[in-house]
Amino acid sequence: MKFDRYILEDCHQAAGIVLVIDVLRAFSTAAYAFSRGAKEIRLVSSVDEALKLKSQLINAKAMGEVSGLPPEGFDFGNSPTRILEHDLNGITLIQRTGAGTQGAVRAVNANVMLATSFVVARATIEYVLKLKPTEISFVITGGLKNDEDVACADYLEKQFTGQTVEAQDFVKRVHASRDALQHMEEHPQFPHADLALCTHIDAFDFAMPIERKNGYLIMQAVRPTA
């Protein structure tokens, strides 16, 4: 099995099966939103797109960040801790972030695309293995110098190839990463509890495939079938 790695600047070249990784925090927050009942998540690039789409859809709310903080008009930020405080049953979320959703939007040549993070790692692997892949591309949305997404790619690659992993080694890498340093107990949008939630490996039994439908990128929670 061959593995390729891309960042935001070149992920338009990624083809075939593409896993877009954002551990801190977009695609961890997305998974926790699904656990609170969200119907689907539509991924967009800009704040204006998010707000426009929110106004056009019934029962829709905007979720995400600019520079880590929720923009004006957004209902939720980018924090798993905060999203768990809400009942999202039946809600369509429109998500815009500075890294994760940008990777999904830019991966225009992907044939199969999934959003992923540690919390959905095993389900993502099971979903992809059923496709009998010979090549998998990772989009490291946080960049190669910010270790939390690189750690997730390393973890997934080892799991795909049947190597033994020590999960806590990867958790430690996330906690030591650049973006982890922003999280403080007293910060409402960067609570320290987010770090534990984002490194809860295999917290959920669903993968998060992204499909292009009528010009939209739509993510749903899908449990791999036997």
mmCIF file of C-alpha atoms in Angstrom:
data_model
loop_
_atom_site.group_PDB
_atom_site.id
_atom_site.type_symbol
_atom_site.label_atom_id
_atom_site.label_comp_id
_atom_site.label_asym_id
_atom_site.label_seq_id
_atom_site.Cartn_x
_atom_site.Cartn_y
_atom_site.Cartn_z
ATOM 1 C CA MET A 1 0.000 0.000 0.000
ATOM 2 C CA LYS A 2 1.372 3.374 -1.011
ATOM 3 C CA PHE A 3 0.878 6.549 1.027
ATOM 4 C CA ASP A 4 1.156 10.159 -0.101
ATOM 5 C CA ARG A 5 1.075 13.323 1.966
ATOM 6 C CA TYR A 6 -0.136 16.757 0.990
ATOM 7 C CA ILE A 7 -0.685 20.099 2.681
ATOM 8 C CA LEU A 8 -3.211 22.826 1.919
ATOM 9 C CA GLU A 9 -1.033 24.337 -0.790
ATOM 10 C CA ASP A 10 -0.801 21.205 -2.943
ATOM 11 C CA CYS A 11 -3.761 19.032 -1.910
ATOM 12 C CA HIS A 12 -5.506 19.835 -5.196
ATOM 13 C CA GLN A 13 -3.144 17.211 -6.623
ATOM 14 C CA ALA A 14 -4.409 14.459 -4.319
ATOM 15 C CA ALA A 15 -6.500 11.868 -6.157
ATOM 16 C CA GLY A 16 -8.126 8.552 -5.402
ATOM 17 C CA ILE A 17 -8.779 7.962 -1.693
ATOM 18 C CA VAL A 18 -8.057 11.143 0.247
ATOM 19 C CA LEU A 19 -8.151 11.461 4.041
ATOM 20 C CA VAL A 20 -8.335 15.074 5.187
ATOM 21 C CA ILE A 21 -6.937 15.321 8.724
ATOM 22 C CA ASP A 22 -7.664 18.011 11.303
ATOM 23 C CA VAL A 23 -7.161 16.882 14.902
ATOM 24 C CA LEU A 24 -7.173 20.311 16.626
ATOM 25 C CA ARG A 25 -9.950 20.793 16.116
ATOM 26 C CA ALA A 26 -12.268 20.873 13.103
ATOM 27 C CA PHE A 27 -12.783 17.181 12.425
ATOM 28 C CA SER A 28 -12.771 16.274 16.091
ATOM 29 C CA THR A 29 -15.450 18.902 16.720
ATOM 30 C CA ALA A 30 -17.396 17.573 13.715
ATOM 31 C CA ALA A 31 -17.415 14.066 15.179
ATOM 32 C CA TYR A 32 -18.651 15.316 18.538
ATOM 33 C CA ALA A 33 -21.338 17.302 16.710
ATOM 34 C CA PHE A 34 -22.532 14.103 15.038
ATOM 35 C CA SER A 35 -22.599 12.448 18.455
ATOM 36 C CA ARG A 36 -25.010 15.184 19.554
ATOM 37 C CA GLY A 37 -27.381 14.378 16.706
ATOM 38 C CA ALA A 38 -26.284 16.607 13.812
ATOM 39 C CA LYS A 39 -27.919 15.455 10.575
ATOM 40 C CA GLU A 40 -25.096 16.458 8.238
ATOM 41 C CA ILE A 41 -22.248 18.938 7.984
ATOM 42 C CA ARG A 42 -21.684 21.054 4.901
ATOM 43 C CA LEU A 43 -18.125 22.231 4.445
ATOM 44 C CA VAL A 44 -17.316 25.668 3.051
ATOM 45 C CA SER A 45 -14.288 27.883 2.602
ATOM 46 C CA SER A 46 -15.463 31.303 3.744
ATOM 47 C CA VAL A 47 -17.521 32.960 6.451
ATOM 48 C CA ASP A 48 -19.763 34.584 3.850
ATOM 49 C CA GLU A 49 -20.489 31.204 2.261
ATOM 50 C CA ALA A 50 -21.381 29.758 5.639
ATOM 51 C CA LEU A 51 -23.754 32.562 6.550
ATOM 52 C CA LYS A 52 -25.408 32.575 3.125
ATOM 53 C CA LEU A 53 -25.951 28.829 3.185
ATOM 54 C CA LYS A 54 -27.267 29.010 6.738
ATOM 55 C CA SER A 55 -29.878 31.519 5.595
ATOM 56 C CA GLN A 56 -30.961 29.280 2.725
ATOM 57 C CA LEU A 57 -31.427 26.036 4.630
ATOM 58 C CA ILE A 58 -34.085 25.040 7.120
ATOM 59 C CA ASN A 59 -32.870 24.099 10.589
ATOM 60 C CA ALA A 60 -29.263 25.071 9.858
ATOM 61 C CA LYS A 61 -26.551 26.562 12.050
ATOM 62 C CA ALA A 62 -23.007 27.766 11.362
ATOM 63 C CA MET A 63 -20.017 26.270 13.183
ATOM 64 C CA GLY A 64 -16.332 27.095 12.970
ATOM 65 C CA GLU A 65 -13.704 29.739 13.377
ATOM 66 C CA VAL A 66 -11.442 32.447 12.051
ATOM 67 C CA SER A 67 -8.148 32.573 13.954
ATOM 68 C CA GLY A 68 -9.667 30.077 16.377
ATOM 69 C CA LEU A 69 -12.686 32.170 17.329
ATOM 70 C CA PRO A 70 -16.293 32.004 16.076
ATOM 71 C CA PRO A 71 -17.045 34.795 13.589
ATOM 72 C CA GLU A 72 -20.022 37.098 14.036
ATOM 73 C CA GLY A 73 -23.203 35.317 13.007
ATOM 74 C CA PHE A 74 -21.889 31.828 13.784
ATOM 75 C CA ASP A 75 -23.823 29.747 16.272
ATOM 76 C CA PHE A 76 -20.899 27.634 17.449
ATOM 77 C CA GLY A 77 -17.141 27.856 17.544
ATOM 78 C CA ASN A 78 -14.634 25.082 16.960
ATOM 79 C CA SER A 79 -14.541 23.476 20.399
ATOM 80 C CA PRO A 80 -15.612 19.887 21.132
ATOM 81 C CA THR A 81 -16.175 20.853 24.759
ATOM 82 C CA ARG A 82 -18.582 23.620 23.762
ATOM 83 C CA ILE A 83 -20.382 21.607 21.062
ATOM 84 C CA LEU A 84 -21.166 18.868 23.584
ATOM 85 C CA GLU A 85 -23.253 21.408 25.495
ATOM 86 C CA HIS A 86 -25.864 21.492 22.715
ATOM 87 C CA ASP A 87 -28.604 19.219 21.412
ATOM 88 C CA LEU A 88 -28.058 19.136 17.645
ATOM 89 C CA ASN A 89 -30.685 16.570 16.781
ATOM 90 C CA GLY A 90 -31.728 17.049 13.155
ATOM 91 C CA ILE A 91 -29.575 20.147 12.647
ATOM 92 C CA THR A 92 -27.623 20.765 9.444
ATOM 93 C CA LEU A 93 -24.316 22.374 10.346
ATOM 94 C CA ILE A 94 -22.304 24.548 8.010
ATOM 95 C CA GLN A 95 -18.648 24.356 9.002
ATOM 96 C CA ARG A 96 -15.921 26.822 8.089
ATOM 97 C CA THR A 97 -12.446 26.608 9.600
ATOM 98 C CA GLY A 98 -8.997 27.839 8.697
ATOM 99 C CA ALA A 99 -7.494 24.412 8.064
ATOM 100 C CA GLY A 100 -9.804 21.381 8.013
ATOM 101 C CA THR A 101 -12.568 22.636 5.767
ATOM 102 C CA GLN A 102 -10.018 24.335 3.514
ATOM 103 C CA GLY A 103 -8.399 20.966 2.875
ATOM 104 C CA ALA A 104 -11.706 19.381 1.940
ATOM 105 C CA VAL A 105 -12.667 22.246 -0.366
ATOM 106 C CA ARG A 106 -9.285 22.242 -2.096
ATOM 107 C CA ALA A 107 -9.042 18.457 -2.608
ATOM 108 C CA VAL A 108 -10.924 18.799 -5.884
ATOM 109 C CA ASN A 109 -9.482 15.656 -7.485
ATOM 110 C CA ALA A 110 -10.385 13.242 -4.708
ATOM 111 C CA ASN A 111 -12.530 10.323 -5.831
ATOM 112 C CA VAL A 112 -13.277 9.260 -2.263
ATOM 113 C CA MET A 113 -12.798 11.755 0.557
ATOM 114 C CA LEU A 114 -13.136 11.390 4.307
ATOM 115 C CA ALA A 115 -12.630 13.873 7.115
ATOM 116 C CA THR A 116 -10.715 12.263 9.913
ATOM 117 C CA SER A 117 -9.045 12.674 13.283
ATOM 118 C CA PHE A 118 -8.095 10.402 16.155
ATOM 119 C CA VAL A 119 -11.646 10.142 17.455
ATOM 120 C CA VAL A 120 -12.823 8.309 14.309
ATOM 121 C CA ALA A 121 -9.558 6.578 13.385
ATOM 122 C CA ARG A 122 -10.618 2.917 13.513
ATOM 123 C CA ALA A 123 -13.923 3.506 11.730
ATOM 124 C CA THR A 124 -12.091 5.475 9.028
ATOM 125 C CA ILE A 125 -9.625 2.635 8.544
ATOM 126 C CA GLU A 126 -12.419 0.062 8.301
ATOM 127 C CA TYR A 127 -14.339 2.208 5.824
ATOM 128 C CA VAL A 128 -11.292 2.632 3.591
ATOM 129 C CA LEU A 129 -10.116 -0.983 3.767
ATOM 130 C CA LYS A 130 -13.445 -2.121 2.322
ATOM 131 C CA LEU A 131 -12.496 -0.164 -0.802
ATOM 132 C CA LYS A 132 -9.379 -2.354 -1.176
ATOM 133 C CA PRO A 133 -7.021 0.605 -1.568
ATOM 134 C CA THR A 134 -3.587 0.416 -3.157
ATOM 135 C CA GLU A 135 -2.831 4.081 -2.499
ATOM 136 C CA ILE A 136 -4.034 6.522 0.171
ATOM 137 C CA SER A 137 -3.397 10.250 0.329
ATOM 138 C CA PHE A 138 -3.320 12.214 3.572
ATOM 139 C CA VAL A 139 -4.010 15.948 3.601
ATOM 140 C CA ILE A 140 -2.148 17.376 6.605
ATOM 141 C CA THR A 141 -4.256 20.502 6.998
ATOM 142 C CA GLY A 142 -2.303 21.942 9.924
ATOM 143 C CA GLY A 143 0.969 21.776 8.009
ATOM 144 C CA LEU A 144 3.986 19.535 8.391
ATOM 145 C CA LYS A 145 5.521 21.630 11.184
ATOM 146 C CA ASN A 146 2.474 21.360 13.455
ATOM 147 C CA ASP A 147 2.631 17.852 14.809
ATOM 148 C CA GLU A 148 -0.947 16.951 15.762
ATOM 149 C CA ASP A 149 -2.087 16.211 12.197
ATOM 150 C CA VAL A 150 1.225 14.596 11.274
ATOM 151 C CA ALA A 151 0.867 12.354 14.322
ATOM 152 C CA CYS A 152 -2.577 11.285 13.160
ATOM 153 C CA ALA A 153 -1.272 10.487 9.668
ATOM 154 C CA ASP A 154 1.562 8.450 11.194
ATOM 155 C CA TYR A 155 -0.908 6.588 13.401
ATOM 156 C CA LEU A 156 -3.260 5.815 10.516
ATOM 157 C CA GLU A 157 -0.445 4.670 8.256
ATOM 158 C CA LYS A 158 0.865 2.280 10.875
ATOM 159 C CA GLN A 159 -2.633 0.916 11.480
ATOM 160 C CA PHE A 160 -3.288 0.462 7.762
ATOM 161 C CA THR A 161 -0.085 -1.570 7.440
ATOM 162 C CA GLY A 162 -0.652 -3.656 10.561
ATOM 163 C CA GLN A 163 2.188 -2.225 12.612
ATOM 164 C CA THR A 164 2.099 -2.196 16.386
ATOM 165 C CA VAL A 165 1.365 1.216 17.834
ATOM 166 C CA GLU A 166 1.561 2.686 21.309
ATOM 167 C CA ALA A 167 -1.421 5.003 21.365
ATOM 168 C CA GLN A 168 -0.127 7.194 24.170
ATOM 169 C CA ASP A 169 2.937 8.125 22.129
ATOM 170 C CA PHE A 170 0.653 9.777 19.592
ATOM 171 C CA VAL A 171 -1.476 11.418 22.285
ATOM 172 C CA LYS A 172 1.669 12.966 23.749
ATOM 173 C CA ARG A 173 2.631 14.352 20.351
ATOM 174 C CA VAL A 174 -0.718 16.109 20.062
ATOM 175 C CA HIS A 175 -0.417 17.592 23.553
ATOM 176 C CA ALA A 176 3.097 18.840 22.714
ATOM 177 C CA SER A 177 2.082 20.370 19.374
ATOM 178 C CA ARG A 178 2.060 24.077 18.617
ATOM 179 C CA ASP A 179 -1.727 24.420 18.466
ATOM 180 C CA ALA A 180 -2.189 22.604 21.771
ATOM 181 C CA LEU A 181 -0.459 25.467 23.574
ATOM 182 C CA GLN A 182 -3.448 27.752 22.964
ATOM 183 C CA HIS A 183 -5.746 25.698 25.179
ATOM 184 C CA MET A 184 -6.271 27.026 28.701
ATOM 185 C CA GLU A 185 -8.782 26.156 31.373
ATOM 186 C CA GLU A 186 -10.186 29.682 31.545
ATOM 187 C CA HIS A 187 -10.531 30.303 27.790
ATOM 188 C CA PRO A 188 -14.148 29.811 26.633
ATOM 189 C CA GLN A 189 -13.210 28.944 23.043
ATOM 190 C CA PHE A 190 -9.938 27.101 23.728
ATOM 191 C CA PRO A 191 -10.794 25.045 26.826
ATOM 192 C CA HIS A 192 -8.070 22.713 27.995
ATOM 193 C CA ALA A 193 -10.637 19.889 28.026
ATOM 194 C CA ASP A 194 -10.584 19.972 24.217
ATOM 195 C CA LEU A 195 -7.187 18.274 24.235
ATOM 196 C CA ALA A 196 -8.511 15.190 26.005
ATOM 197 C CA LEU A 197 -11.573 15.067 23.757
ATOM 198 C CA CYS A 198 -9.491 15.399 20.581
ATOM 199 C CA THR A 199 -7.107 12.631 21.657
ATOM 200 C CA HIS A 200 -9.805 10.163 22.698
ATOM 201 C CA ILE A 201 -8.760 7.601 20.116
ATOM 202 C CA ASP A 202 -11.706 5.719 18.566
ATOM 203 C CA ALA A 203 -14.260 7.597 20.626
ATOM 204 C CA PHE A 204 -16.829 6.950 17.887
ATOM 205 C CA ASP A 205 -17.705 4.019 15.648
ATOM 206 C CA PHE A 206 -18.490 6.041 12.544
ATOM 207 C CA ALA A 207 -16.415 7.421 9.687
ATOM 208 C CA MET A 208 -17.065 10.825 8.118
ATOM 209 C CA PRO A 209 -17.143 10.523 4.320
ATOM 210 C CA ILE A 210 -17.591 13.713 2.311
ATOM 211 C CA GLU A 211 -19.583 13.666 -0.912
ATOM 212 C CA ARG A 212 -20.086 16.295 -3.579
ATOM 213 C CA LYS A 213 -23.807 16.820 -4.130
ATOM 214 C CA ASN A 214 -25.291 19.620 -6.233
ATOM 215 C CA GLY A 215 -22.220 21.743 -5.779
ATOM 216 C CA TYR A 216 -21.974 21.209 -2.024
ATOM 217 C CA LEU A 217 -19.528 19.228 0.099
ATOM 218 C CA ILE A 218 -21.661 17.188 2.483
ATOM 219 C CA MET A 219 -20.217 15.164 5.339
ATOM 220 C CA GLN A 220 -22.204 12.494 7.159
ATOM 221 C CA ALA A 221 -21.542 10.009 9.932
ATOM 222 C CA VAL A 222 -21.438 6.513 8.434
ATOM 223 C CA ARG A 223 -20.804 3.284 10.302
ATOM 224 C CA PRO A 224 -18.747 0.830 8.254
ATOM 225 C CA THR A 225 -20.847 -2.194 7.342
ATOM 226 C CA ALA A 226 -19.679 -5.748 7.817
#
